[in-house]
Short mmCIF file of C-alpha atoms in Angstrom, two decimals:
data_model
loop_
_atom_site.label_atom_id
_atom_site.label_comp_id
_atom_site.label_asym_id
_atom_site.label_seq_id
_atom_site.Cartn_x
_atom_site.Cartn_y
_atom_site.Cartn_z
CA ALA I 11 35.86 -5.07 -33.10
CA LEU I 12 35.64 -8.60 -31.69
CA LEU I 13 38.23 -8.38 -28.86
CA PRO I 14 36.36 -6.05 -26.49
CA GLN I 15 33.05 -7.81 -26.70
CA LEU I 16 34.71 -11.19 -26.52
CA THR I 17 36.94 -10.37 -23.59
CA THR I 18 34.08 -9.07 -21.46
CA ILE I 19 31.75 -12.00 -22.38
CA ILE I 20 34.52 -14.72 -21.62
CA ARG I 21 35.62 -13.04 -18.40
CA GLN I 22 32.03 -13.21 -17.15
CA LEU I 23 31.54 -16.85 -18.19
CA ARG I 24 34.77 -17.83 -16.74
CA THR I 25 34.84 -15.96 -13.46
CA PRO I 26 36.36 -18.15 -10.75
CA PHE I 27 33.32 -17.43 -8.48
CA LEU I 28 31.11 -19.62 -10.66
CA PRO I 29 30.72 -23.23 -9.62
CA ASP I 30 33.14 -25.74 -11.03
CA GLY I 31 30.42 -27.33 -13.17
CA LEU I 32 29.75 -24.10 -14.93
CA LEU I 33 33.47 -23.55 -15.64
CA THR I 34 33.80 -26.82 -17.50
CA VAL I 35 30.93 -26.15 -19.96
CA PRO I 36 32.57 -25.59 -23.39
CA ILE I 37 32.34 -22.25 -25.01
CA VAL I 38 32.34 -22.26 -28.80
CA ILE I 39 33.07 -19.04 -30.74
CA LEU I 40 31.86 -19.12 -34.38
CA TYR I 41 33.25 -16.06 -36.22
CA ASP I 42 33.51 -15.24 -39.82
CA TYR I 43 37.04 -14.17 -39.88
CA ALA I 44 40.40 -15.50 -38.65
CA ILE I 45 41.17 -14.14 -35.24
CA ARG I 46 44.25 -12.18 -34.47
CA GLU I 47 47.20 -13.27 -32.47
CA LYS I 48 46.19 -11.01 -29.59
CA VAL I 49 42.77 -12.66 -29.38
CA GLN I 50 44.25 -16.11 -29.69
CA LYS I 51 46.62 -15.31 -26.77
CA PHE I 52 43.82 -13.99 -24.55
CA MET I 53 41.65 -17.17 -25.35
CA SER I 54 44.61 -19.58 -24.54
CA GLY I 55 44.30 -18.34 -20.92
CA TYR I 56 40.91 -20.15 -20.61
CA LYS I 57 39.91 -23.72 -20.41
CA GLY I 58 37.19 -25.06 -22.68
CA LEU I 59 37.25 -22.27 -25.05
CA VAL I 60 37.17 -23.18 -28.84
CA TYR I 61 37.24 -20.90 -31.80
CA VAL I 62 35.86 -22.11 -35.19
CA GLN I 63 36.15 -19.96 -38.33
CA GLY I 64 32.82 -20.14 -40.32
CA SER I 65 29.67 -18.07 -40.94
CA PRO I 66 26.99 -18.15 -38.27
CA LEU I 67 24.57 -17.49 -41.21
CA LYS I 68 25.49 -20.84 -42.78
CA LEU I 69 23.77 -23.96 -41.57
CA ARG I 70 26.97 -25.98 -42.35
CA SER I 71 28.80 -23.97 -39.96
CA LEU I 72 26.17 -23.93 -37.27
CA LEU I 73 26.10 -27.93 -37.42
CA LYS I 74 29.89 -27.96 -37.26
CA VAL I 75 29.95 -26.26 -33.92
CA GLY I 76 27.09 -28.32 -32.64
CA ALA I 77 24.33 -25.57 -32.59
CA ASP I 78 21.71 -28.34 -32.97
CA ARG I 79 22.83 -29.94 -29.76
CA CYS I 80 23.77 -27.05 -27.61
CA SER I 81 21.65 -25.72 -24.65
CA LYS I 82 22.40 -22.12 -24.81
CA MET I 83 23.65 -19.58 -27.40
CA LEU I 84 24.81 -16.05 -27.20
CA VAL I 85 24.37 -14.05 -30.49
CA VAL I 86 26.55 -10.90 -30.54
CA SER I 87 25.63 -8.36 -33.31
CA GLY I 88 27.54 -5.65 -35.00
CA GLY I 89 31.00 -7.06 -34.52
CA ASN I 90 32.25 -6.95 -38.08
CA GLY I 91 31.54 -3.23 -38.85
CA ARG I 92 30.25 -4.34 -42.26
CA HIS I 93 27.07 -2.14 -42.11
CA GLU I 94 27.23 1.64 -42.56
CA GLU I 95 23.69 2.29 -41.55
CA PRO I 96 23.19 1.91 -37.66
CA ILE I 97 19.78 0.15 -38.16
CA MET I 98 21.57 -2.57 -40.20
CA THR I 99 24.09 -3.54 -37.53
CA ASP I 100 21.70 -6.12 -36.05
CA GLN I 101 20.58 -7.57 -39.28
CA ASP I 102 22.80 -10.69 -39.22
CA ALA I 103 21.70 -11.39 -35.59
CA ILE I 104 18.04 -11.08 -36.46
CA LEU I 105 18.51 -13.29 -39.64
CA LEU I 106 20.31 -15.94 -37.49
CA LEU I 107 17.41 -16.08 -35.03
CA SER I 108 15.02 -16.64 -37.86
CA MET I 109 17.24 -19.38 -39.13
CA LEU I 110 17.35 -21.20 -35.81
CA GLU I 111 13.58 -21.07 -35.50
CA SER I 112 13.33 -22.58 -38.98
CA GLN I 113 15.47 -25.59 -37.83
CA GLU I 114 13.26 -26.48 -34.67
CA PRO I 115 11.20 -29.18 -36.64
CA LEU I 116 14.42 -30.83 -37.53
CA TRP I 117 16.39 -30.44 -34.30
CA GLY I 118 13.55 -31.21 -32.07
CA LYS I 119 14.51 -28.28 -29.75
CA LEU I 120 16.11 -25.02 -29.83
CA PRO I 121 18.72 -23.55 -27.59
CA THR I 122 17.97 -20.77 -25.17
CA VAL I 123 19.28 -17.79 -27.14
CA ILE I 124 20.47 -14.65 -25.73
CA CYS I 125 20.72 -11.92 -28.44
CA GLN I 126 22.57 -8.74 -28.10
CA LEU I 127 21.13 -5.99 -30.35
CA HIS I 128 22.37 -2.36 -30.64
CA VAL I 129 19.48 -0.60 -32.16
CA PRO I 130 16.42 -0.01 -29.97
CA SER I 131 13.95 -0.20 -32.94
CA ASN I 132 15.26 -3.55 -33.84
CA ILE I 133 14.72 -4.84 -30.19
CA LYS I 134 11.24 -3.41 -30.42
CA GLN I 135 10.52 -5.02 -33.76
CA LEU I 136 11.91 -8.45 -32.67
CA SER I 137 9.86 -8.24 -29.28
CA GLU I 138 6.75 -7.44 -31.25
CA SER I 139 7.42 -10.37 -33.63
CA LEU I 140 7.85 -12.76 -30.83
CA ALA I 141 4.74 -11.43 -29.02
CA SER I 142 2.55 -11.84 -32.25
CA ASP I 143 3.96 -15.45 -32.68
CA GLN I 144 3.00 -16.24 -29.11
CA ALA I 145 -0.49 -14.75 -29.47
CA ALA I 146 -0.89 -16.70 -32.75
CA SER I 147 0.13 -19.99 -30.97
CA MET I 148 -2.57 -19.42 -28.28
CA GLN I 149 -5.34 -19.09 -30.75
CA PRO I 150 -7.74 -22.01 -30.63
CA ALA I 151 -7.85 -24.35 -33.67
CA THR I 152 -10.81 -23.98 -35.92
CA PRO I 153 -13.42 -26.58 -34.79
CA GLY I 154 -13.60 -29.74 -36.87
CA ARG I 155 -9.88 -29.43 -37.89
CA ASN I 156 -7.22 -31.84 -36.58
CA GLN I 157 -4.51 -29.28 -35.89
CA LYS I 158 -1.63 -29.50 -33.47
CA PRO I 159 -1.06 -26.29 -31.25
CA ARG I 160 1.97 -24.22 -32.43
CA LYS I 161 4.86 -24.47 -29.93
CA LEU I 162 5.86 -21.12 -28.24
CA PRO I 163 9.09 -19.58 -29.75
CA HIS I 164 12.30 -20.08 -27.77
CA SER I 165 13.34 -17.70 -25.02
CA SER I 166 15.21 -14.54 -26.09
CA SER I 167 16.92 -11.79 -24.07
CA PHE I 168 18.20 -8.55 -25.30
CA GLY I 169 21.21 -6.55 -24.12
#
């Protein structure tokens, strides 16, 4: 369910103990489905909170919410209960991370991404993938070739 994850995240990002500058940073929630009245009521209690219905796995929706211009992004997985197999609960989040990386040449930069994954083997797999990408980017170019070094992948955190 969306509400428990959403309330925890919003309360942490809008705690009155944060400096005023952080409290004015907009929070945009992109979610596949229409949100319920209970969620709308909760969200109305916070400033700078925007809900947009759309798919995080569609480039059009990502551009609509400004993913190409944002500095930070939180990816929450497993919220829709669509997958019966536990290992698949993180599938959409992992796909989204891959989509974001593919847009870096067009966007010029990627936001810092914090990704919540639920299945430990998915965390390990993604960590190994990032490590192998970093190792490949540190390999010297073949002598005599005019190659640009590959940029290191964006920062990711797992929770």
